[in-house]
Coordinates of C-alpha atoms and ligand atoms in Angstrom, one line a residue:
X1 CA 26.2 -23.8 4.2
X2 CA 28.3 -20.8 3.7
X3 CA 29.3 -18.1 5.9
X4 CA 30.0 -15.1 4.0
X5 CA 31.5 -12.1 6.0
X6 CA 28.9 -9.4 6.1
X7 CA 31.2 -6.4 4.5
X8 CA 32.3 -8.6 1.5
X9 CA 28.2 -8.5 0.7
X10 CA 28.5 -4.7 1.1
X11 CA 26.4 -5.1 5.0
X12 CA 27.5 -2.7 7.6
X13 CA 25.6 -1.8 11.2
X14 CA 25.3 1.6 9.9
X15 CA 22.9 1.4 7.3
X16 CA 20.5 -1.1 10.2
X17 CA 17.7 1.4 11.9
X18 CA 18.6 1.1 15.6
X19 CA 15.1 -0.9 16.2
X20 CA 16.1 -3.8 14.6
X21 CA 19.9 -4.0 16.4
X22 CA 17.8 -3.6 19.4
X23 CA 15.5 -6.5 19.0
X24 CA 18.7 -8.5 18.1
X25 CA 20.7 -7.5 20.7
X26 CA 18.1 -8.4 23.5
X27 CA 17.7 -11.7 21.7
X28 CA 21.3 -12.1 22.1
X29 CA 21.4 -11.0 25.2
X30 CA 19.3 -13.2 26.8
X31 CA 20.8 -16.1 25.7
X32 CA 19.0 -16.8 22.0
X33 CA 20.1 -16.9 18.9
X34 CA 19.1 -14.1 16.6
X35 CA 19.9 -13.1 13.1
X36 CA 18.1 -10.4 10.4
X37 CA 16.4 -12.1 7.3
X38 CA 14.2 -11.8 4.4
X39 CA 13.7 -8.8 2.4
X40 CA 15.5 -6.1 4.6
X41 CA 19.1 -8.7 3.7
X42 CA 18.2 -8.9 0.1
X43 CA 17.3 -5.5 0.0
X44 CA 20.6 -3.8 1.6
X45 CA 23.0 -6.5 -0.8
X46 CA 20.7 -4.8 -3.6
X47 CA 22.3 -2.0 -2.8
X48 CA 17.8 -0.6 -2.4
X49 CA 15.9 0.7 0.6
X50 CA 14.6 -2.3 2.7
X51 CA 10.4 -1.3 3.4
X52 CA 11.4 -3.1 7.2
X53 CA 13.3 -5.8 9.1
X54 CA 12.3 -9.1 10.3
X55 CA 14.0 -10.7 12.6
X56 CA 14.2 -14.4 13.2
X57 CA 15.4 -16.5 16.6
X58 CA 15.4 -20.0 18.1
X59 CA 13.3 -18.6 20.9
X60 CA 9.7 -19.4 21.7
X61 CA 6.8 -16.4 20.6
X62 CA 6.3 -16.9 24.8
X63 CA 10.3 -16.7 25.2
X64 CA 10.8 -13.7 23.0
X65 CA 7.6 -11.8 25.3
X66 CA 9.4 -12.8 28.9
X67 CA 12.5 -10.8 26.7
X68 CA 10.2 -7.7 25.7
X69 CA 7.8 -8.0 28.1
X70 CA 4.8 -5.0 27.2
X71 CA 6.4 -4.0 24.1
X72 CA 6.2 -7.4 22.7
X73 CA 2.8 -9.3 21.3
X74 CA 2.1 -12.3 19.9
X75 CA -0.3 -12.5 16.9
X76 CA -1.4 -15.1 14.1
X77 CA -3.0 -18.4 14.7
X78 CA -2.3 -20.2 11.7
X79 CA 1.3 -18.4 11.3
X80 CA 2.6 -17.4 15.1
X81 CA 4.9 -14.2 15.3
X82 CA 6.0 -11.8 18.4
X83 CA 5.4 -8.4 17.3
X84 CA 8.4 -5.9 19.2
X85 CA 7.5 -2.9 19.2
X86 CA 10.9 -1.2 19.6
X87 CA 10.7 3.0 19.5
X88 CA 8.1 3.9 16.8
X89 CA 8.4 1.1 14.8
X90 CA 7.4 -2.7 14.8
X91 CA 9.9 -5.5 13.9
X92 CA 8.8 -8.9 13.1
X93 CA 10.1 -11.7 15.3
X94 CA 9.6 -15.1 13.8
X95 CA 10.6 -18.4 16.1
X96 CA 12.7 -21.2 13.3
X97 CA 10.3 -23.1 11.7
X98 CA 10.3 -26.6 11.2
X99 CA 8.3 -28.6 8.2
X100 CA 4.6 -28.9 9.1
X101 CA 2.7 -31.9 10.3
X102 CA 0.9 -34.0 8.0
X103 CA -2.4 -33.3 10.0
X104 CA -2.4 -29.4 9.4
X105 CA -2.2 -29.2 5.5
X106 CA -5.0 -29.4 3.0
X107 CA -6.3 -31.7 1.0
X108 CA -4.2 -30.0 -1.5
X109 CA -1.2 -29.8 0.4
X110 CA -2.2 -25.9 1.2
X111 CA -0.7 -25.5 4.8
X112 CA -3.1 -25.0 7.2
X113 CA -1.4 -24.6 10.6
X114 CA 2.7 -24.1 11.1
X115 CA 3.5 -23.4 14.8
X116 CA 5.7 -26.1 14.6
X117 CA 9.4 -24.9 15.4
X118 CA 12.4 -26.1 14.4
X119 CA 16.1 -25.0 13.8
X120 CA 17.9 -22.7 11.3
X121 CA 18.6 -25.2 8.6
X122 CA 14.5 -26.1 8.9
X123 CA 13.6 -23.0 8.6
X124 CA 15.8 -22.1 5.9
X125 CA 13.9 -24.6 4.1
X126 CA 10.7 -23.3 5.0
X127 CA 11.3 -19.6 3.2
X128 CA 10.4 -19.2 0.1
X129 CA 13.0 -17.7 -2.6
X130 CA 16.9 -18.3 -2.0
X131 CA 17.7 -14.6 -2.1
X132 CA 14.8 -14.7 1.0
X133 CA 16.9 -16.6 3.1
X134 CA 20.1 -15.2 4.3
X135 CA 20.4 -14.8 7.4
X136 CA 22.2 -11.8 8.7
X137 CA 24.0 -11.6 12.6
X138 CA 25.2 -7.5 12.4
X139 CA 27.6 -7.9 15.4
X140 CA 29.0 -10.8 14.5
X141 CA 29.3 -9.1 10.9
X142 CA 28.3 -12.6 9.1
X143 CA 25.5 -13.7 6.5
X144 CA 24.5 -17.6 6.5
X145 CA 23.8 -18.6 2.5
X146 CA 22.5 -21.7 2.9
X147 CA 22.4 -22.3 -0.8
X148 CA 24.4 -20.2 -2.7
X149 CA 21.6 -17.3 -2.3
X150 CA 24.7 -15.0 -2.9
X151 CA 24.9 -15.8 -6.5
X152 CA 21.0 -15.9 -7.2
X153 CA 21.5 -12.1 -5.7
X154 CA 24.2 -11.9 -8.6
X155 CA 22.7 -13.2 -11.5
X156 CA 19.6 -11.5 -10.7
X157 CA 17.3 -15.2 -10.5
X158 CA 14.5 -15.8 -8.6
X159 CA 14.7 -19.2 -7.2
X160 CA 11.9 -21.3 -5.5
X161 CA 13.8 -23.5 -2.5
X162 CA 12.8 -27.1 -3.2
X163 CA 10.6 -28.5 -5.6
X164 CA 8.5 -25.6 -6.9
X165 CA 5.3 -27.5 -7.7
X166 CA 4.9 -28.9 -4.3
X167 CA 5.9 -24.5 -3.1
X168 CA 3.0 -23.6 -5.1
X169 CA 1.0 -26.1 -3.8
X170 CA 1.9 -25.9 -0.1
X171 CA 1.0 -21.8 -0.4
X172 CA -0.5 -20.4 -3.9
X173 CA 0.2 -16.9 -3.2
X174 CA 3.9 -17.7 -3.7
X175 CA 3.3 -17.3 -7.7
X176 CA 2.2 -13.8 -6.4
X177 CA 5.1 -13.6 -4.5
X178 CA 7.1 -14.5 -7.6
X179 CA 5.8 -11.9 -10.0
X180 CA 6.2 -9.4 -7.0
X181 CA 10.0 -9.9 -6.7
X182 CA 10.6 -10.5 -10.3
X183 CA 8.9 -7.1 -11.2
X184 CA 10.2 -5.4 -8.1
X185 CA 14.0 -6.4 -8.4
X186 CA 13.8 -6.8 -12.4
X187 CA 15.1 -10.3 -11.9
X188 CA 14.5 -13.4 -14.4
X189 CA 12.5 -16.4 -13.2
X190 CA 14.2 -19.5 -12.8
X191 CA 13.1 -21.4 -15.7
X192 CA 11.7 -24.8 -13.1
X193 CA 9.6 -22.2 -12.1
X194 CA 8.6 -21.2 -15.3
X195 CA 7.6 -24.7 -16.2
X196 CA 5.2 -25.4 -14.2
X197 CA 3.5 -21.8 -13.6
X198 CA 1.0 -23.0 -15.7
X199 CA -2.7 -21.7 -16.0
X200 CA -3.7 -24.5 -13.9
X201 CA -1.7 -23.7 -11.3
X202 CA -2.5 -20.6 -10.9
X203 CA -6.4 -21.8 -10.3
X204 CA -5.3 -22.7 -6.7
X205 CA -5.3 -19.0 -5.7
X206 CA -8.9 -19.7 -5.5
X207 CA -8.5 -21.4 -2.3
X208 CA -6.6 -18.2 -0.6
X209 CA -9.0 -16.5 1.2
X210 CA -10.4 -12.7 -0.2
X211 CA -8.6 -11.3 2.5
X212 CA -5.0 -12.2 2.0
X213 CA -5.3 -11.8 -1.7
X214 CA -6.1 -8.1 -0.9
X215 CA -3.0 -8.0 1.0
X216 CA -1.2 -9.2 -1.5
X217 CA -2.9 -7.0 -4.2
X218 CA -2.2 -4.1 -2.0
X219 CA 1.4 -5.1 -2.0
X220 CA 1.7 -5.5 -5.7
X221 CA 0.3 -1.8 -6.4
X222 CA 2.5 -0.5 -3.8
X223 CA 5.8 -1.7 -4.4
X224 CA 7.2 0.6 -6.8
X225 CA 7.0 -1.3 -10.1
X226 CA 3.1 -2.3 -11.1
X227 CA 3.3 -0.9 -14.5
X228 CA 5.9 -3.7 -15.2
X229 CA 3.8 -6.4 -12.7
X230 CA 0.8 -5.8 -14.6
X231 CA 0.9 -7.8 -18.2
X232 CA 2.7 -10.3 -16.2
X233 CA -0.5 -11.0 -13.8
X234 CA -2.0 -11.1 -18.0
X235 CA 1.0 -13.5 -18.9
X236 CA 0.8 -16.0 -15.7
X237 CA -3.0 -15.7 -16.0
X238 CA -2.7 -14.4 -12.1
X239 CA -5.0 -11.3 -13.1
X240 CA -8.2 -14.0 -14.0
X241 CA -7.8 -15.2 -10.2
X242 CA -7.7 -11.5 -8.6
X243 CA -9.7 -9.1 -10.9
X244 CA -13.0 -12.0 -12.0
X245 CA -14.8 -9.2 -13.7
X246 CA -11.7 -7.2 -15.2
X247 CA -10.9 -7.5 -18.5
X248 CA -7.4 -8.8 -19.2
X249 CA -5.8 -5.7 -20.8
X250 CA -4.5 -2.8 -20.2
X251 CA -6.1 0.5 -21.2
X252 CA -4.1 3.8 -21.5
X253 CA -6.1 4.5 -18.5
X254 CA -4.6 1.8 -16.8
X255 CA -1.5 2.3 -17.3
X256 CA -1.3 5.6 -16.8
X257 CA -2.7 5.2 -13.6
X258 CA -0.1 2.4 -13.1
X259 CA 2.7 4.4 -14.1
X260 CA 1.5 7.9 -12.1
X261 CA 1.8 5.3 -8.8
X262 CA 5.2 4.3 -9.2
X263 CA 6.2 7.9 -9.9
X264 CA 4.5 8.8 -6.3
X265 CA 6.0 6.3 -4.6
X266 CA 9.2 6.9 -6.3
X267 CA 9.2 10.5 -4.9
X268 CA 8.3 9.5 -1.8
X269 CA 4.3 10.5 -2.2
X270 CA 1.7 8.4 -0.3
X271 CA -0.5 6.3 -2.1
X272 CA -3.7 4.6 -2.0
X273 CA -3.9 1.0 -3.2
X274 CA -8.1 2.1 -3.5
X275 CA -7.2 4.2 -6.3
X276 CA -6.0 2.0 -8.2
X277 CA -9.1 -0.5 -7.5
X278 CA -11.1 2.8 -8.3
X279 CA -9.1 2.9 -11.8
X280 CA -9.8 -1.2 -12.7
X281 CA -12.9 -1.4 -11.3
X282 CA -14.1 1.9 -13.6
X283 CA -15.0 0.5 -17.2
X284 CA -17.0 -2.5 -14.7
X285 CA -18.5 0.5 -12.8
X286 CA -19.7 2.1 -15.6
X287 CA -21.1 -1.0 -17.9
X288 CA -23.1 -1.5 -14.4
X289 CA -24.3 1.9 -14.5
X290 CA -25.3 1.6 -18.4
X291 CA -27.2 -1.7 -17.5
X292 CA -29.3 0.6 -14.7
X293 CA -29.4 3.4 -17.2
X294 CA -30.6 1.4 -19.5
X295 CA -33.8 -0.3 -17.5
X296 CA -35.1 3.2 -16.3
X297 CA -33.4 3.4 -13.1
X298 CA -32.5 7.2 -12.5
X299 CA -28.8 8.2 -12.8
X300 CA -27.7 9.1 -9.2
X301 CA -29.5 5.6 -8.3
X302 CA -27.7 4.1 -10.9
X303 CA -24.0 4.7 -10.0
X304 CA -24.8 3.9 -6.4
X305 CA -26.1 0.3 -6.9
X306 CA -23.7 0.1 -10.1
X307 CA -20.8 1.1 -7.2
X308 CA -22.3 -1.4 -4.7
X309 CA -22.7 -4.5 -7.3
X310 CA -19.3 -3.9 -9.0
X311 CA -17.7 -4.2 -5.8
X312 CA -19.6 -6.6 -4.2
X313 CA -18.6 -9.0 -6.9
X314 CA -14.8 -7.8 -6.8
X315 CA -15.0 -8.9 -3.3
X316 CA -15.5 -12.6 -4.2
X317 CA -11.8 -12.2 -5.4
X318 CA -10.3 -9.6 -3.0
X319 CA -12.2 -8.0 -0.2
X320 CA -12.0 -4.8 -0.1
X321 CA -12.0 -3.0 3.2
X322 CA -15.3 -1.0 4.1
X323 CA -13.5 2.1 4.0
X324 CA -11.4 1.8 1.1
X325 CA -14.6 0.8 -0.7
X326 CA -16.3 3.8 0.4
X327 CA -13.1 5.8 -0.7
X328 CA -13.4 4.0 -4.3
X329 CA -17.4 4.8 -4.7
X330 CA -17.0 8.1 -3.7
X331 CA -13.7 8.9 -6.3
X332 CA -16.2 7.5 -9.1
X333 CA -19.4 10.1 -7.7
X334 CA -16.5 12.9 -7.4
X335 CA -16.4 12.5 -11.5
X336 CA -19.8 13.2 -12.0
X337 CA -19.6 16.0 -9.4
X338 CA -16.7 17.2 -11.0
X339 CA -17.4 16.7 -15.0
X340 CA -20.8 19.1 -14.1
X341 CA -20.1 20.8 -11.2
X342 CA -23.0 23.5 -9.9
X343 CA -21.5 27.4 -9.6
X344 CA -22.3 27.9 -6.3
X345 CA -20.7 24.5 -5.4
X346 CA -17.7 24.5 -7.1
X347 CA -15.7 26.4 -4.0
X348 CA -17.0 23.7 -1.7
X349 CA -16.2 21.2 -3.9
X350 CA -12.3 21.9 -4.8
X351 CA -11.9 21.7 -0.4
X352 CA -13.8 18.7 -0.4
X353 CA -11.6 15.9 1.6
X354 CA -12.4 13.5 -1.7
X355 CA -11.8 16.2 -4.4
X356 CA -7.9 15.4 -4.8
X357 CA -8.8 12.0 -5.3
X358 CA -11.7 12.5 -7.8
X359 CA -9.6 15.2 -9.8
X360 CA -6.4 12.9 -9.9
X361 CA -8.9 10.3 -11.4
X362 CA -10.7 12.9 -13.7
X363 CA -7.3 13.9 -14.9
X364 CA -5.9 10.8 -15.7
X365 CA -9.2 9.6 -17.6
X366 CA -8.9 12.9 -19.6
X367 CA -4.7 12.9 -20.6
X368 CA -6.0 8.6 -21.2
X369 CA -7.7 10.1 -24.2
X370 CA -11.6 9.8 -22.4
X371 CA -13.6 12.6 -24.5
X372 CA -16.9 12.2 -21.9
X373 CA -14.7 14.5 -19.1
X374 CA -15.6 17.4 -22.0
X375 CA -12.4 19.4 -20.6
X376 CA -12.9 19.6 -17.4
X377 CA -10.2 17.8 -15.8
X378 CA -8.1 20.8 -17.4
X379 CA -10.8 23.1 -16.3
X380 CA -10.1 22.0 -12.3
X381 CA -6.4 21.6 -12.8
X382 CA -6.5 25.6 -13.9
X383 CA -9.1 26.4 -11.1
X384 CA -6.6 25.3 -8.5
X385 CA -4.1 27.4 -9.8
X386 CA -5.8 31.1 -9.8
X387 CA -6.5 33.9 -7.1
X388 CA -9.8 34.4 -5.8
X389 CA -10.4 36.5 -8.3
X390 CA -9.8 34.8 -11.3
X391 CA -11.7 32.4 -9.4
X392 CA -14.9 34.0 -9.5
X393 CA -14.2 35.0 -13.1
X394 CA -13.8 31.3 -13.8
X395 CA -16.9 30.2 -12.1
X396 CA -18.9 33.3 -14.1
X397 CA -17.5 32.5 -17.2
X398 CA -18.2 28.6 -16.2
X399 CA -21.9 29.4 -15.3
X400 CA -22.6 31.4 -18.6
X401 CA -21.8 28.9 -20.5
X402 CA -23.7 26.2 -18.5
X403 CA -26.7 28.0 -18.8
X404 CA -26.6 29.0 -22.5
X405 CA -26.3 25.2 -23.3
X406 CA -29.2 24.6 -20.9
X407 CA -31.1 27.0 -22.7
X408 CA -31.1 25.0 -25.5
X409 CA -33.4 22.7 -23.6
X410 CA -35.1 25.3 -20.9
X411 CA -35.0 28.8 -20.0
X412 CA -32.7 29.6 -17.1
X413 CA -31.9 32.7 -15.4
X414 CA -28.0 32.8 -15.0
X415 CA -27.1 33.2 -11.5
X416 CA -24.3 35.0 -10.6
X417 CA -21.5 33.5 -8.7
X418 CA -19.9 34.5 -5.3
X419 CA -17.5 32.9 -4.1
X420 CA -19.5 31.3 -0.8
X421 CA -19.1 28.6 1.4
X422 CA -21.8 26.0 0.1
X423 CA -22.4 22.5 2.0
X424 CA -22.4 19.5 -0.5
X425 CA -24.1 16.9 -0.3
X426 CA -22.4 13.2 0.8
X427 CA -20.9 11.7 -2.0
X428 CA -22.2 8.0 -1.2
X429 CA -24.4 6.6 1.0
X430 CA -23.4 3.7 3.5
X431 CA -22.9 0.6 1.8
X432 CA -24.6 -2.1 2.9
X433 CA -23.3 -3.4 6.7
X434 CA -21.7 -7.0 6.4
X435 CA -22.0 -8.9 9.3
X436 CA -25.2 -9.4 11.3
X437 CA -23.9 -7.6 14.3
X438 CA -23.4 -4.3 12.0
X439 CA -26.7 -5.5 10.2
X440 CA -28.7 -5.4 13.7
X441 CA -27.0 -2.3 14.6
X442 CA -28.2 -0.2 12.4
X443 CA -31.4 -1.5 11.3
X444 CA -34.0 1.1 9.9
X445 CA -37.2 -0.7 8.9
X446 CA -38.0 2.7 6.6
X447 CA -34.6 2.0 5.0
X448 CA -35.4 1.2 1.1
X449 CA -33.7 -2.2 -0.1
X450 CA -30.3 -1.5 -1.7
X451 CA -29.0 -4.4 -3.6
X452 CA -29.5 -5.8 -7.1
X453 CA -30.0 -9.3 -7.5
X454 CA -26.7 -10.5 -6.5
X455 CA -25.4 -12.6 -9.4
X456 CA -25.8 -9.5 -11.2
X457 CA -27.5 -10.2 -14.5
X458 CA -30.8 -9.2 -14.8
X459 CA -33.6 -7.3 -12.7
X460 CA -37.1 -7.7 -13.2
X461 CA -40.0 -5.0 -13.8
X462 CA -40.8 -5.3 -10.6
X463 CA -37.4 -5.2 -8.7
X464 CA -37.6 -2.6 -5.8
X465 CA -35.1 -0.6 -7.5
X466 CA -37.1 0.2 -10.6
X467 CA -40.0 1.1 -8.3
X468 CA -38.1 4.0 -6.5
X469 CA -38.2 7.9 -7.5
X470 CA -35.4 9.6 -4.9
X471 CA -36.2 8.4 -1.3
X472 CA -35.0 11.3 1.2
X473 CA -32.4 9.6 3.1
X474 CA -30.5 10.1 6.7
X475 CA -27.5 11.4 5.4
X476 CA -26.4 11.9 9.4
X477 CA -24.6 8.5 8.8
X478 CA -22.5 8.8 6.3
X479 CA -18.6 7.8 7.4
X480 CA -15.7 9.1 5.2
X481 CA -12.6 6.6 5.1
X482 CA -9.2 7.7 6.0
X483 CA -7.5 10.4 3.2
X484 CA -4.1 8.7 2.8
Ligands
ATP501 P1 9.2 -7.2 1.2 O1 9.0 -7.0 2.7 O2 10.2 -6.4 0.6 O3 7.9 -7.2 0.5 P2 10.1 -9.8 2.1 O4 10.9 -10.8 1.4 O5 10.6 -9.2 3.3 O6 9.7 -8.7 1.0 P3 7.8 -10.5 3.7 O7 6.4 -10.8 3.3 O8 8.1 -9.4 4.6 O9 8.7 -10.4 2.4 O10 8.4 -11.8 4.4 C1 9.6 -11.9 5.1 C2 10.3 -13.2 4.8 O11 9.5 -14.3 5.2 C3 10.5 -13.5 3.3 O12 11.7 -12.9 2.8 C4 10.6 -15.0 3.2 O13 11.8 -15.5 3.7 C5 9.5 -15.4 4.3 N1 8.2 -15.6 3.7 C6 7.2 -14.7 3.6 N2 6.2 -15.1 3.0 C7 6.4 -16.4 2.7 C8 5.7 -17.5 2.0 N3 4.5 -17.3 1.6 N4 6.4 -18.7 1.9 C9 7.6 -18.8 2.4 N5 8.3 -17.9 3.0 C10 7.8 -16.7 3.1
MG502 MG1 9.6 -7.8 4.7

């Protein structure tokens, strides 16, 4: 072990948030020992913006709440932490972890269970990457490198502490972890890591539950750098194990979309991690909706059970949260909304809470070279841009040409437009509930059957979803998700 003198790593008090000094400082206070690790350390040597600080101490998740008291909770079974809330913000306390018990891994050696604590050199140990695991006392103005992490930090490497198989093993979604930081930090992979992140290996991300692999997807779109993370899940074969039903490449549209949300994040934009599920999950939306098309079901029908079965098999890799899925189907109704909009709707429609969202989309499919958008994502982008009177002009000149092609298949009176507030109808209806409490809540005998045969292949003659013209439906329900 080395103790390197914080300043040397270029680490000063200044550049710490005062929440995290707090949380140390209390620590210290009280008696414990207390340091900063993880990402915010590697971050701040990086010379880059830490996302947050954890903290790390000898004492007890019980110890560290008789410190905090109200502002401190402890959460996780499997993984116990204190949560301090200190100010606004939330910092991470871990307790020093110790190696786990036999009895609490997997049959293959997952870990199950690791509330068992330990001391600093233990828990050192128990981190993943090298440059994860400095440890960083700001008063005392020191870093503990345990293993030369320093020079890892240096020579840009990724390095796995220990033997990397039995890593892998003991918690598969370190391999995402490892493409993460590589593409993040535009490090190289230490080639024992590279040796064995074999194909096979990567199959044990099939024991990770739905959940935490949406976590981690979330994190992989978010961080800044998916564009360059993206032919590496390809490379590592990662992308089989999250997206089952995506095709491994990378269309314009993709990419695009990949590069548009590191630009946002790189200006400091919010972004959705559901718009970029909206984006993959597109070409499988719309084969779905070509296999409805194509047994007679009627096109609004179509895209919602397409919407539903795409995503219902998505979530047999990464669930997707209700209303991020709700967000997704109604981006991919937004497009049809939006490619053939009516007059009198298109005022409502540019103030629609989903319309950002659904024109981003529509614009990106159109500059990705998709001729089916006919224009219109230009169309909108101009709209946005003119007076109310050009406005109306727009919508005039729009509906003209509308109807003249519609005369070409039946006589229409052109309407002329005003510009008036016009309701639209709700983009999607509620999905399906998913646990029996939900189910029971809301059960309507008169409600028609929604989903497909479930493993998605065919549907017979007589499936209830060929039977059904439009069934009026209680549109009183429908929930929007969260505009982030
Ligand atoms: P960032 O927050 O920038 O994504 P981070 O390194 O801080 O990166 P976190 O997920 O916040 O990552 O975890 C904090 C620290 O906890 C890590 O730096 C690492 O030391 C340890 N850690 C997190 N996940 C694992 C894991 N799966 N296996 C071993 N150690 C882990
Ligand atoms: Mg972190």
């Amino acid at each position: 072990m080395q103790t390197l003198r914080a300043s040397k790593c270029g680490l000063s008090t200044a550049q710490l948030p005062s929440s995290i000094l707090d949380v140390i400082d209390a620590l210290t206070k009280a008696g414990y020992e207390a340091y900063i690790v993880g990402g915010g350390v590697r971050d701040l040597i990086l010379g880059l913006n830490p996302k947050d600080f954890d903290a790390v101490t000898n004492a007890t998740p019980a110890q560290v709440k008789e410190v905090f008291g109200r502002r401190c909770r402890i959460i996780g079974r499997r993984f116990e932490l204190a949560h301090v809330y200190a100010g606004r913000e939330l910092i991470e306390v871990a307790t020093f972890r110790a190696p786990p018990k036999k009895a609490v891994t997997s049959a293959s050696g997952m870990i199950l269970r690791d509330n068992n604590w330990g001391t600093i050199e233990q828990d050192f140990a128990r981190r993943d990457f090298s440059i994860n695991a400095m440890y960083y006392q700001p008063r005392k103005g020191i870093v503990l490198d345990f293993c030369h992490a320093i020079d890892d930090i240096k020579n840009k490497t990724l390095r796995l502490l220990g033997d990397p198989t039995l890593r892998f093993e003991e918690d598969p979604v370190r391999m995402l972890r490892t493409l993460r930081f590589a593409a993040k930090l535009n490090f190289s992979i230490a080639p024992e890591i590279l040796e064995i992140f074999t194909p096979e290996m990567t199959q044990l991300l099939r024991d990770i539950s739905p959940h935490r692999l949406y976590d981690e997807s979330q994190k992989l779109f978010t961080m800044g750098h998916l564009n360059r993370v993206l032919p590496m899940l390809i490379d590592f074969d990662i992308w089989r194990q999250l997206f089952a039903d995506i095709s491994p490449d990378i269309s314009t549209f993709i990419e695009r979309a990949a590069i548009n949300t590191d630009q946002r994040i790189q200006i400091g934009k919010t972004i959705n991690p559901a718009f970029f599920y909206a984006v993959l999950l597109w070409k499988p939306f719309l084969e779905r909706c070509n296999f409805y098309l194509s047994k007679g079901v009627v096109p609004a029908e179509a895209r919602a059970q397409a919407g539903l079965d795409v995503l219902k098999r998505q979530a047999t890799r990464t669930i997707i949260p209700r209303f991020a899925e709700t967000f997704i189907r109604e981006v991919w109704e937004m497009q049809t909304r939006l490619l053939n909009p009516k007059p009198q709707q298109i005022q409502a429609l540019s103030t629609h809470a989903r319309f950002r969202a659904g024109f981003d989309f529509l614009l990106l499919r159109e500059k990705s070279g998709d001729d089916t958008t006919q224009g219109m994502g230009v169309w909108w982008d101009a709209y946005q841009q003119m007076t109310t009177d050009e406005k109306e002009r727009a919508i005039s000149q729009y509906n003209r040409q509308r109807a003249k092609s519609r005369r070409k298949t039946a006589t229409e009176d052109v309407v002329e437009t005003k510009l008036v507030a016009v309701e639209i109808e709700p983009l999607v209806n509620e999905p399906e509930p998913r646990s029996r409490r939900e189910r029971k809540s809301r059960a309507k005998p008169e409600r028609p059957v929604q989903s497909a045969s479930s493993n998605g292949s065919e549907i017979g003659y007589d499936h209830p979803i060929l039977k059904r013209k439009r069934v009026k439906r209680d549109l009183s329900q429908v929930v929007f998700g969260p505009t982030q």
